[in-house]
Structures are given as structure tokens and as C-alpha cells.
PDB file of C-alpha atoms in Angstrom:
ATOM      1  CA  MET A   1     -14.121   0.015  -8.878  1.00 82.00           C
ATOM      2  CA  THR A   2     -11.173  -1.021 -10.925  1.00 90.00           C
ATOM      3  CA  ALA A   3      -9.750  -4.348 -10.906  1.00 93.00           C
ATOM      4  CA  GLY A   4      -6.234  -3.055  -9.621  1.00 92.00           C
ATOM      5  CA  ILE A   5      -8.805  -1.315  -6.560  1.00 95.00           C
ATOM      6  CA  GLN A   6     -10.159  -4.749  -5.775  1.00 95.00           C
ATOM      7  CA  ILE A   7      -6.961  -6.692  -5.654  1.00 97.00           C
ATOM      8  CA  ALA A   8      -5.470  -4.246  -3.282  1.00 97.00           C
ATOM      9  CA  ALA A   9      -8.222  -4.069  -1.234  1.00 97.00           C
ATOM     10  CA  GLY A  10      -7.752  -7.526  -0.546  1.00 96.00           C
ATOM     11  CA  MET A  11      -3.968  -7.425   0.056  1.00 97.00           C
ATOM     12  CA  LEU A  12      -4.546  -4.789   1.983  1.00 97.00           C
ATOM     13  CA  ALA A  13      -6.915  -6.239   4.126  1.00 97.00           C
ATOM     14  CA  LYS A  14      -4.674  -9.592   4.722  1.00 96.00           C
ATOM     15  CA  GLU A  15      -1.969  -7.624   5.525  1.00 95.00           C
ATOM     16  CA  GLU A  16      -3.575  -4.710   7.588  1.00 95.00           C
ATOM     17  CA  GLY A  17      -6.224  -7.099   9.599  1.00 95.00           C
ATOM     18  CA  PHE A  18      -9.415  -5.698  10.737  1.00 97.00           C
ATOM     19  CA  ARG A  19      -9.511  -4.606  14.685  1.00 98.00           C
ATOM     20  CA  SER A  20     -12.253  -2.635  15.570  1.00 98.00           C
ATOM     21  CA  LYS A  21     -10.351  -0.741  18.368  1.00 98.00           C
ATOM     22  CA  PRO A  22      -7.463   1.879  18.092  1.00 97.00           C
ATOM     23  CA  TYR A  23      -3.970   0.171  18.197  1.00 96.00           C
ATOM     24  CA  TYR A  24      -0.519   1.654  17.418  1.00 95.00           C
ATOM     25  CA  CYS A  25       0.685   0.366  14.444  1.00 91.00           C
ATOM     26  CA  SER A  26       4.163  -0.414  14.263  1.00 86.00           C
ATOM     27  CA  GLU A  27       5.440   2.899  13.558  1.00 87.00           C
ATOM     28  CA  ASN A  28       3.829   4.030  16.887  1.00 93.00           C
ATOM     29  CA  TYR A  29       0.628   5.439  14.926  1.00 94.00           C
ATOM     30  CA  PRO A  30      -2.246   5.364  16.439  1.00 97.00           C
ATOM     31  CA  THR A  31      -4.264   3.215  14.268  1.00 97.00           C
ATOM     32  CA  ILE A  32      -7.926   1.225  13.428  1.00 98.00           C
ATOM     33  CA  GLY A  33      -9.874  -0.645  11.353  1.00 97.00           C
ATOM     34  CA  TYR A  34      -7.665  -1.693   8.480  1.00 97.00           C
ATOM     35  CA  GLY A  35      -4.432  -0.020   9.011  1.00 95.00           C
ATOM     36  CA  GLU A  36      -6.337   3.458   9.181  1.00 96.00           C
ATOM     37  CA  LYS A  37      -4.162   6.058  10.935  1.00 94.00           C
ATOM     38  CA  ILE A  38      -5.882   8.240  13.165  1.00 95.00           C
ATOM     39  CA  GLY A  39      -3.716  10.541  14.715  1.00 94.00           C
ATOM     40  CA  ASP A  40       0.074  11.594  15.079  1.00 95.00           C
ATOM     41  CA  LYS A  41       2.987   9.172  16.528  1.00 94.00           C
ATOM     42  CA  TYR A  42       3.012   8.043  20.027  1.00 94.00           C
ATOM     43  CA  GLU A  43      -0.297  10.009  21.074  1.00 95.00           C
ATOM     44  CA  PRO A  44      -2.867   8.846  23.577  1.00 96.00           C
ATOM     45  CA  LEU A  45      -5.578   5.996  21.846  1.00 96.00           C
ATOM     46  CA  PRO A  46      -8.988   7.614  21.904  1.00 95.00           C
ATOM     47  CA  ASN A  47     -11.439   5.916  22.966  1.00 96.00           C
ATOM     48  CA  ILE A  48     -13.705   4.893  19.814  1.00 97.00           C
ATOM     49  CA  GLU A  49     -14.865   1.639  17.993  1.00 97.00           C
ATOM     50  CA  THR A  50     -15.082   1.229  14.605  1.00 98.00           C
ATOM     51  CA  THR A  51     -17.195  -2.423  12.435  1.00 98.00           C
ATOM     52  CA  GLU A  52     -15.490  -4.162   9.704  1.00 98.00           C
ATOM     53  CA  PRO A  53     -18.093  -2.902   7.105  1.00 98.00           C
ATOM     54  CA  ILE A  54     -17.507   1.049   7.926  1.00 98.00           C
ATOM     55  CA  ALA A  55     -13.213   0.019   7.751  1.00 98.00           C
ATOM     56  CA  TYR A  56     -13.683  -1.668   4.723  1.00 97.00           C
ATOM     57  CA  ARG A  57     -15.112   0.941   3.281  1.00 97.00           C
ATOM     58  CA  LYS A  58     -12.826   3.552   4.140  1.00 97.00           C
ATOM     59  CA  MET A  59      -9.969   1.452   2.982  1.00 97.00           C
ATOM     60  CA  ILE A  60     -11.484   1.178  -0.306  1.00 97.00           C
ATOM     61  CA  GLY A  61     -11.900   5.337  -0.482  1.00 97.00           C
ATOM     62  CA  MET A  62      -8.836   5.408   0.463  1.00 96.00           C
ATOM     63  CA  VAL A  63      -7.575   3.345  -2.228  1.00 97.00           C
ATOM     64  CA  GLU A  64      -9.919   4.984  -5.112  1.00 97.00           C
ATOM     65  CA  VAL A  65      -8.453   8.385  -3.877  1.00 97.00           C
ATOM     66  CA  ASN A  66      -4.568   7.238  -4.139  1.00 96.00           C
ATOM     67  CA  GLU A  67      -5.261   5.729  -7.045  1.00 97.00           C
ATOM     68  CA  LYS A  68      -6.740   9.307  -8.836  1.00 96.00           C
ATOM     69  CA  THR A  69      -3.510  10.419  -7.420  1.00 96.00           C
ATOM     70  CA  LEU A  70      -1.346   8.280  -9.087  1.00 96.00           C
ATOM     71  CA  LEU A  71      -3.406   8.635 -12.559  1.00 96.00           C
ATOM     72  CA  ASN A  72      -3.429  12.428 -12.359  1.00 96.00           C
ATOM     73  CA  ASN A  73       0.148  12.803 -11.128  1.00 93.00           C
ATOM     74  CA  PRO A  74       2.010  13.160 -14.962  1.00 92.00           C
ATOM     75  CA  ASP A  75       5.202  11.891 -13.067  1.00 87.00           C
ATOM     76  CA  LEU A  76       3.633   8.823 -11.252  1.00 94.00           C
ATOM     77  CA  TYR A  77       0.834   8.472 -14.066  1.00 94.00           C
ATOM     78  CA  ARG A  78       3.909   7.470 -16.597  1.00 93.00           C
ATOM     79  CA  CYS A  79       4.603   4.321 -14.026  1.00 94.00           C
ATOM     80  CA  TYR A  80       1.375   3.234 -13.536  1.00 96.00           C
ATOM     81  CA  PHE A  81      -0.985   3.129 -16.134  1.00 94.00           C
ATOM     82  CA  HIS A  82       0.521   0.400 -18.345  1.00 96.00           C
ATOM     83  CA  LEU A  83       0.946  -1.979 -15.377  1.00 97.00           C
ATOM     84  CA  ASN A  84      -1.362  -5.072 -15.601  1.00 98.00           C
ATOM     85  CA  ASP A  85      -3.507  -5.089 -12.146  1.00 97.00           C
ATOM     86  CA  ALA A  86      -1.588  -7.700  -9.979  1.00 98.00           C
ATOM     87  CA  ARG A  87       1.507  -4.719 -10.346  1.00 98.00           C
ATOM     88  CA  LYS A  88      -0.913  -1.822 -10.485  1.00 98.00           C
ATOM     89  CA  ALA A  89      -1.917  -2.934  -6.871  1.00 98.00           C
ATOM     90  CA  VAL A  90       1.010  -3.623  -5.222  1.00 98.00           C
ATOM     91  CA  MET A  91       1.643   0.240  -6.235  1.00 98.00           C
ATOM     92  CA  LEU A  92      -1.393   0.898  -4.469  1.00 98.00           C
ATOM     93  CA  SER A  93      -0.566  -1.451  -1.314  1.00 97.00           C
ATOM     94  CA  ILE A  94       2.480   1.142  -1.685  1.00 97.00           C
ATOM     95  CA  VAL A  95       0.677   4.359  -1.751  1.00 97.00           C
ATOM     96  CA  TYR A  96      -1.500   2.877   1.339  1.00 96.00           C
ATOM     97  CA  GLN A  97       1.478   2.100   3.628  1.00 94.00           C
ATOM     98  CA  ILE A  98       3.395   5.067   3.176  1.00 93.00           C
ATOM     99  CA  GLY A  99       1.638   7.734   1.463  1.00 93.00           C
ATOM    100  CA  ILE A 100       2.175   9.563  -2.450  1.00 94.00           C
ATOM    101  CA  TYR A 101       4.895  11.853  -0.589  1.00 93.00           C
ATOM    102  CA  GLY A 102       6.554   8.601   0.408  1.00 94.00           C
ATOM    103  CA  LEU A 103       6.339   6.668  -2.873  1.00 95.00           C
ATOM    104  CA  LEU A 104       7.437  10.343  -4.453  1.00 94.00           C
ATOM    105  CA  LYS A 105      10.919   9.184  -2.796  1.00 94.00           C
ATOM    106  CA  PHE A 106      11.187   6.108  -4.481  1.00 95.00           C
ATOM    107  CA  LYS A 107      13.264   8.004  -7.672  1.00 95.00           C
ATOM    108  CA  LYS A 108      14.844   4.628  -8.752  1.00 96.00           C
ATOM    109  CA  LEU A 109      11.675   2.434  -8.519  1.00 97.00           C
ATOM    110  CA  LEU A 110       9.395   4.786 -10.467  1.00 97.00           C
ATOM    111  CA  ALA A 111      12.693   4.636 -13.071  1.00 97.00           C
ATOM    112  CA  ALA A 112      12.438   1.280 -13.268  1.00 97.00           C
ATOM    113  CA  LEU A 113       8.722   1.260 -13.678  1.00 97.00           C
ATOM    114  CA  GLU A 114       8.399   3.916 -16.496  1.00 95.00           C
ATOM    115  CA  THR A 115      10.644   1.392 -18.511  1.00 96.00           C
ATOM    116  CA  ALA A 116       8.700  -1.689 -17.492  1.00 97.00           C
ATOM    117  CA  SER A 117      12.065  -2.924 -16.027  1.00 98.00           C
ATOM    118  CA  TYR A 118       9.994  -4.930 -13.204  1.00 98.00           C
ATOM    119  CA  ASP A 119      12.789  -6.575 -11.623  1.00 98.00           C
ATOM    120  CA  LYS A 120      14.807  -3.470 -11.151  1.00 98.00           C
ATOM    121  CA  ALA A 121      11.270  -2.319 -10.050  1.00 98.00           C
ATOM    122  CA  ALA A 122      11.155  -5.165  -7.358  1.00 98.00           C
ATOM    123  CA  ASP A 123      14.982  -4.720  -6.413  1.00 98.00           C
ATOM    124  CA  GLU A 124      14.476  -1.031  -5.379  1.00 97.00           C
ATOM    125  CA  MET A 125      11.563  -2.126  -3.433  1.00 97.00           C
ATOM    126  CA  LEU A 126      13.299  -4.396  -1.113  1.00 97.00           C
ATOM    127  CA  ASN A 127      16.040  -2.043  -0.934  1.00 95.00           C
ATOM    128  CA  SER A 128      14.336   0.435   1.505  1.00 93.00           C
ATOM    129  CA  LEU A 129      13.723   1.351   4.923  1.00 92.00           C
ATOM    130  CA  ALA A 130       9.617   0.142   4.491  1.00 92.00           C
ATOM    131  CA  ALA A 131      10.891  -2.920   3.258  1.00 94.00           C
ATOM    132  CA  ARG A 132      12.978  -3.417   6.671  1.00 94.00           C
ATOM    133  CA  GLN A 133       9.891  -2.193   8.539  1.00 90.00           C
ATOM    134  CA  THR A 134       7.895  -4.229   7.111  1.00 92.00           C
ATOM    135  CA  PRO A 135      10.041  -7.819   5.546  1.00 96.00           C
ATOM    136  CA  LYS A 136       7.750  -9.937   4.641  1.00 97.00           C
ATOM    137  CA  ARG A 137       5.034  -7.594   3.014  1.00 97.00           C
ATOM    138  CA  TRP A 138       7.469  -5.931   0.999  1.00 97.00           C
ATOM    139  CA  LEU A 139       9.113  -9.240  -0.289  1.00 98.00           C
ATOM    140  CA  ARG A 140       5.480 -10.608  -1.362  1.00 98.00           C
ATOM    141  CA  ASN A 141       4.716  -7.325  -2.835  1.00 98.00           C
ATOM    142  CA  ALA A 142       8.120  -7.061  -4.828  1.00 98.00           C
ATOM    143  CA  GLU A 143       7.676 -10.819  -5.898  1.00 98.00           C
ATOM    144  CA  GLN A 144       3.980  -9.900  -7.253  1.00 98.00           C
ATOM    145  CA  MET A 145       5.580  -6.934  -8.842  1.00 98.00           C
ATOM    146  CA  ARG A 146       8.153  -8.915 -10.426  1.00 98.00           C
ATOM    147  CA  SER A 147       6.023 -11.801 -11.776  1.00 98.00           C
ATOM    148  CA  GLY A 148       2.921  -9.711 -12.563  1.00 98.00           C
ATOM    149  CA  VAL A 149       0.852 -12.147 -10.702  1.00 97.00           C
ATOM    150  CA  LEU A 150      -1.285 -11.963  -7.749  1.00 97.00           C
ATOM    151  CA  HIS A 151       1.022 -13.411  -4.775  1.00 96.00           C
ATOM    152  CA  ALA A 152       0.035 -17.007  -4.093  1.00 95.00           C
ATOM    153  CA  TYR A 153      -0.220 -15.391   0.178  1.00 95.00           C
ATOM    154  CA  TYR A 154      -3.464 -13.386  -1.047  1.00 95.00           C
ATOM    155  CA  LYS A 155      -5.343 -16.006  -2.619  1.00 89.00           C
ATOM    156  CA  SER A 156      -5.690 -18.186   0.797  1.00 76.00           C
TER     157      SER A 156
END
């Protein structure tokens, strides 16, 4: 497991929190564990349960798959490979929350990352629907992208 994945896992565990039983996320998707979407919007919650170790392993698995996608897509690779681990963790957190296709809509963010313009990248993160939906999370992630240092919130 890469350092970026380890940092992202800690960030996601803190941001998502763990729930053993299904719940609706802020966007009304059935969700379980550490923010794992398990159904379509407004779909009834299934009567299932998970454990924290299982949910954590699933989260790590999803983050690993997401990193492989970032590394194997030429357009995303140019934006990702040169980032330090704290910035890679932000990218992995973004993909975990909004998916690869969601990330690909952030044209200006990706262009800023390609040229290592981290202030511009952070500004573009904050100028988004996702930032309006979960503002504290995106502000922390934008600050981490800007500084390249793990945000204090994730250290506690």
C-alpha cells in the first residue's frame, strides 16, 4: 500500500465515519461502512450489517482501484504522478467521494495540477457543487492541496 493510500484511508475514515448499518448519505444514496454506496438514490435501505474491519478493507480496496485508475489514465496520470503523498491523498479522497467521472469534470482543477499550480487547484476545488454539498470537507482538502501538508484535522 502506497503512502498516499495510507493517508487517504485515514482521511476517509475520519470524513466518512463508520456505520455498521445502512443509512442515507447527504445525497440520499443508501450507504454503509465508510461511505460505501450500496444502492441507487432513494432506494430502500437493505436489512444488512457490516463490521468495521470488513468495511475498512473494502474502503482500502476501492482506494487502491481508484489509484490504479489515476495512474493508468494518461490525462489523470499527468495530474497525479508528481504530487506528494498529502496531495495524492486529496485526489484519492475526491475520487472516493465523487468518482473518476466526477473528477474528470474538473477540467480547470486538472489543468492546474498538471502545471503544479496548487493555489489554483485549491481554488477550483472550492468552486464546485461538491464543495457546496460538503463544504468543511472540501475546505480541508483544498487547504491540504494548497499546502501539500496533511491537514491538522486528520492528525487527531
